[in-house]
Amino acid sequence: MEELELTGQTRHKTPDELSGLTAVILDGENVYVDKGALHAKSRVERGISFSDDPARRGQGRRVALVWVSLGRSEQHQPCVHGLGACEMWVNEDDQTGYKRLAEHVNQMDQAVKGRVSVDVLGSEERRRLADFFAENHRDVWEASSASLRDALLR
């Protein structure tokens, strides 16, 4: 019988393309970064049993999750490289929710590839996300491409 080769490493390693990835949650008026979303363990997801049954959509409250990929501008400044937005519905009363995991993965991929996919966000959500970047990470926001900023401010 062949013996398993264990490395003894205790740290989780992240592929390079995911090392600059994080999630910004838009939950009502609250906008915040939640790194737990990378493992489907954001603050709003914990304790919720999710279904991809379309009948569950619209039950509870809508929460938008925006995958944010960070990179470097042409001037080598930290910037937002890509954005991918998706939604979920959370009903804390019965600890159930709706989300399409495939859509979350696809939007994460869009962000990592440097694309901007925020169609699921309404104009008010886009403005709040732009304000979040401008107020909390002004240097990153200003170094981001004009097309990315315009996508949020349109």
CSV table of C-alpha atoms in Angstrom, one decimal:
chain,number,residue,atom,x,y,z
A,1,MET,CA,0.0,0.0,0.0
A,2,GLU,CA,1.4,3.4,-1.0
A,3,GLU,CA,1.8,5.9,1.8
A,4,LEU,CA,0.3,9.4,1.5
A,5,GLU,CA,2.8,12.2,1.3
A,6,LEU,CA,1.7,14.9,3.7
A,7,THR,CA,3.6,18.2,3.6
A,8,GLY,CA,2.7,19.3,7.1
A,9,GLN,CA,1.8,22.8,5.9
A,10,THR,CA,-1.0,24.3,7.9
A,11,ARG,CA,-1.6,27.5,5.8
A,12,HIS,CA,-4.1,27.6,3.1
A,13,LYS,CA,-2.4,28.6,-0.2
A,14,THR,CA,-4.3,30.7,-2.7
A,15,PRO,CA,-3.6,30.6,-6.5
A,16,ASP,CA,-1.9,33.8,-7.6
A,17,GLU,CA,-4.9,35.0,-9.6
A,18,LEU,CA,-7.1,34.9,-6.5
A,19,SER,CA,-4.7,36.6,-4.1
A,20,GLY,CA,-6.0,40.0,-5.1
A,21,LEU,CA,-9.6,39.0,-4.9
A,22,THR,CA,-12.0,40.1,-2.3
A,23,ALA,CA,-15.8,40.7,-1.9
A,24,VAL,CA,-17.7,43.8,-1.1
A,25,ILE,CA,-21.2,43.2,0.3
A,26,LEU,CA,-24.1,45.6,-0.3
A,27,ASP,CA,-26.7,44.8,2.3
A,28,GLY,CA,-29.3,47.5,2.5
A,29,GLU,CA,-27.5,50.7,3.3
A,30,ASN,CA,-24.4,48.8,4.6
A,31,VAL,CA,-21.4,48.4,2.3
A,32,TYR,CA,-18.4,46.4,3.6
A,33,VAL,CA,-15.6,44.1,2.7
A,34,ASP,CA,-16.1,40.5,3.7
A,35,LYS,CA,-13.2,38.1,2.9
A,36,GLY,CA,-15.3,35.2,4.2
A,37,ALA,CA,-17.3,35.3,0.9
A,38,LEU,CA,-14.4,33.6,-0.9
A,39,HIS,CA,-15.4,30.4,0.9
A,40,ALA,CA,-19.2,31.2,0.9
A,41,LYS,CA,-18.9,32.2,4.6
A,42,SER,CA,-19.6,35.9,4.5
A,43,ARG,CA,-21.4,37.4,7.5
A,44,VAL,CA,-24.8,37.2,5.7
A,45,GLU,CA,-24.2,33.6,4.5
A,46,ARG,CA,-23.4,32.0,7.8
A,47,GLY,CA,-26.2,29.8,9.2
A,48,ILE,CA,-28.2,30.1,6.0
A,49,SER,CA,-29.2,27.0,4.0
A,50,PHE,CA,-29.1,28.2,0.3
A,51,SER,CA,-31.1,26.8,-2.6
A,52,ASP,CA,-30.9,27.5,-6.3
A,53,ASP,CA,-34.7,26.9,-6.6
A,54,PRO,CA,-36.0,30.0,-8.5
A,55,ALA,CA,-39.2,29.8,-6.3
A,56,ARG,CA,-37.0,31.0,-3.4
A,57,ARG,CA,-35.9,34.1,-5.3
A,58,GLY,CA,-37.5,37.2,-3.9
A,59,GLN,CA,-38.0,35.7,-0.4
A,60,GLY,CA,-36.2,37.5,2.4
A,61,ARG,CA,-33.9,40.5,1.6
A,62,ARG,CA,-31.7,41.0,-1.4
A,63,VAL,CA,-28.0,41.2,-0.8
A,64,ALA,CA,-25.6,42.0,-3.6
A,65,LEU,CA,-22.0,40.6,-3.6
A,66,VAL,CA,-19.4,42.3,-5.7
A,67,TRP,CA,-16.2,40.4,-6.5
A,68,VAL,CA,-13.4,42.9,-6.6
A,69,SER,CA,-10.1,42.0,-8.3
A,70,LEU,CA,-7.2,44.3,-7.4
A,71,GLY,CA,-4.3,44.9,-9.7
A,72,ARG,CA,-1.8,47.6,-10.8
A,73,SER,CA,-2.5,50.5,-13.1
A,74,GLU,CA,-0.1,51.4,-16.0
A,75,GLN,CA,1.6,53.7,-13.5
A,76,HIS,CA,2.0,50.7,-11.2
A,77,GLN,CA,-0.4,52.0,-8.6
A,78,PRO,CA,-2.9,49.6,-6.9
A,79,CYS,CA,-6.2,49.8,-8.6
A,80,VAL,CA,-9.5,47.9,-9.1
A,81,HIS,CA,-8.8,45.5,-12.0
A,82,GLY,CA,-12.2,43.9,-12.4
A,83,LEU,CA,-15.7,43.7,-10.8
A,84,GLY,CA,-18.3,41.0,-11.0
A,85,ALA,CA,-21.6,41.4,-9.2
A,86,CYS,CA,-24.2,38.8,-8.2
A,87,GLU,CA,-27.1,38.6,-5.8
A,88,MET,CA,-28.5,36.4,-3.2
A,89,TRP,CA,-31.7,36.5,-1.1
A,90,VAL,CA,-31.5,35.8,2.6
A,91,ASN,CA,-34.4,35.0,4.9
A,92,GLU,CA,-32.9,34.9,8.5
A,93,ASP,CA,-36.3,34.1,10.0
A,94,ASP,CA,-36.3,30.6,8.6
A,95,GLN,CA,-32.5,30.5,7.9
A,96,THR,CA,-32.9,29.9,4.2
A,97,GLY,CA,-31.8,31.7,1.1
A,98,TYR,CA,-31.5,31.7,-2.6
A,99,LYS,CA,-28.3,32.0,-4.7
A,100,ARG,CA,-27.0,30.5,-7.9
A,101,LEU,CA,-23.5,29.3,-7.0
A,102,ALA,CA,-22.6,29.0,-10.7
A,103,GLU,CA,-23.4,32.7,-11.2
A,104,HIS,CA,-21.2,33.6,-8.2
A,105,VAL,CA,-18.3,31.6,-9.6
A,106,ASN,CA,-18.8,33.1,-13.1
A,107,GLN,CA,-18.8,36.7,-11.7
A,108,MET,CA,-15.7,35.9,-9.7
A,109,ASP,CA,-14.1,34.8,-12.9
A,110,GLN,CA,-15.1,38.0,-14.7
A,111,ALA,CA,-13.5,40.1,-11.9
A,112,VAL,CA,-10.3,38.0,-12.0
A,113,LYS,CA,-10.1,38.4,-15.8
A,114,GLY,CA,-10.3,42.2,-15.4
A,115,ARG,CA,-13.8,42.6,-16.8
A,116,VAL,CA,-16.6,44.8,-15.3
A,117,SER,CA,-19.9,42.9,-14.9
A,118,VAL,CA,-22.2,44.9,-12.7
A,119,ASP,CA,-25.5,44.6,-14.6
A,120,VAL,CA,-27.3,43.0,-11.6
A,121,LEU,CA,-26.7,46.2,-9.6
A,122,GLY,CA,-29.2,49.1,-9.7
A,123,SER,CA,-27.9,52.7,-10.2
A,124,GLU,CA,-28.2,53.4,-6.5
A,125,GLU,CA,-26.1,50.3,-5.6
A,126,ARG,CA,-23.5,51.3,-8.2
A,127,ARG,CA,-23.3,54.8,-6.7
A,128,ARG,CA,-22.9,53.4,-3.2
A,129,LEU,CA,-20.2,51.0,-4.4
A,130,ALA,CA,-18.4,53.9,-6.1
A,131,ASP,CA,-18.8,56.0,-2.9
A,132,PHE,CA,-17.4,53.2,-0.9
A,133,PHE,CA,-14.2,53.0,-3.0
A,134,ALA,CA,-13.9,56.8,-3.2
A,135,GLU,CA,-14.3,57.3,0.6
A,136,ASN,CA,-12.3,54.3,1.9
A,137,HIS,CA,-9.8,53.6,-0.8
A,138,ARG,CA,-9.4,56.9,-2.7
A,139,ASP,CA,-6.0,56.1,-4.1
A,140,VAL,CA,-7.1,52.7,-5.5
A,141,TRP,CA,-10.3,54.3,-6.9
A,142,GLU,CA,-8.5,57.1,-8.6
A,143,ALA,CA,-5.9,54.7,-10.1
A,144,SER,CA,-8.6,52.5,-11.6
A,145,SER,CA,-9.5,52.8,-15.3
A,146,ALA,CA,-12.0,55.5,-16.4
A,147,SER,CA,-14.1,52.8,-18.0
A,148,LEU,CA,-14.4,50.9,-14.6
A,149,ARG,CA,-15.3,54.1,-12.8
A,150,ASP,CA,-17.8,55.1,-15.5
A,151,ALA,CA,-19.5,51.6,-15.2
A,152,LEU,CA,-20.3,52.5,-11.6
A,153,LEU,CA,-21.2,56.1,-12.1
A,154,ARG,CA,-23.5,55.7,-15.1
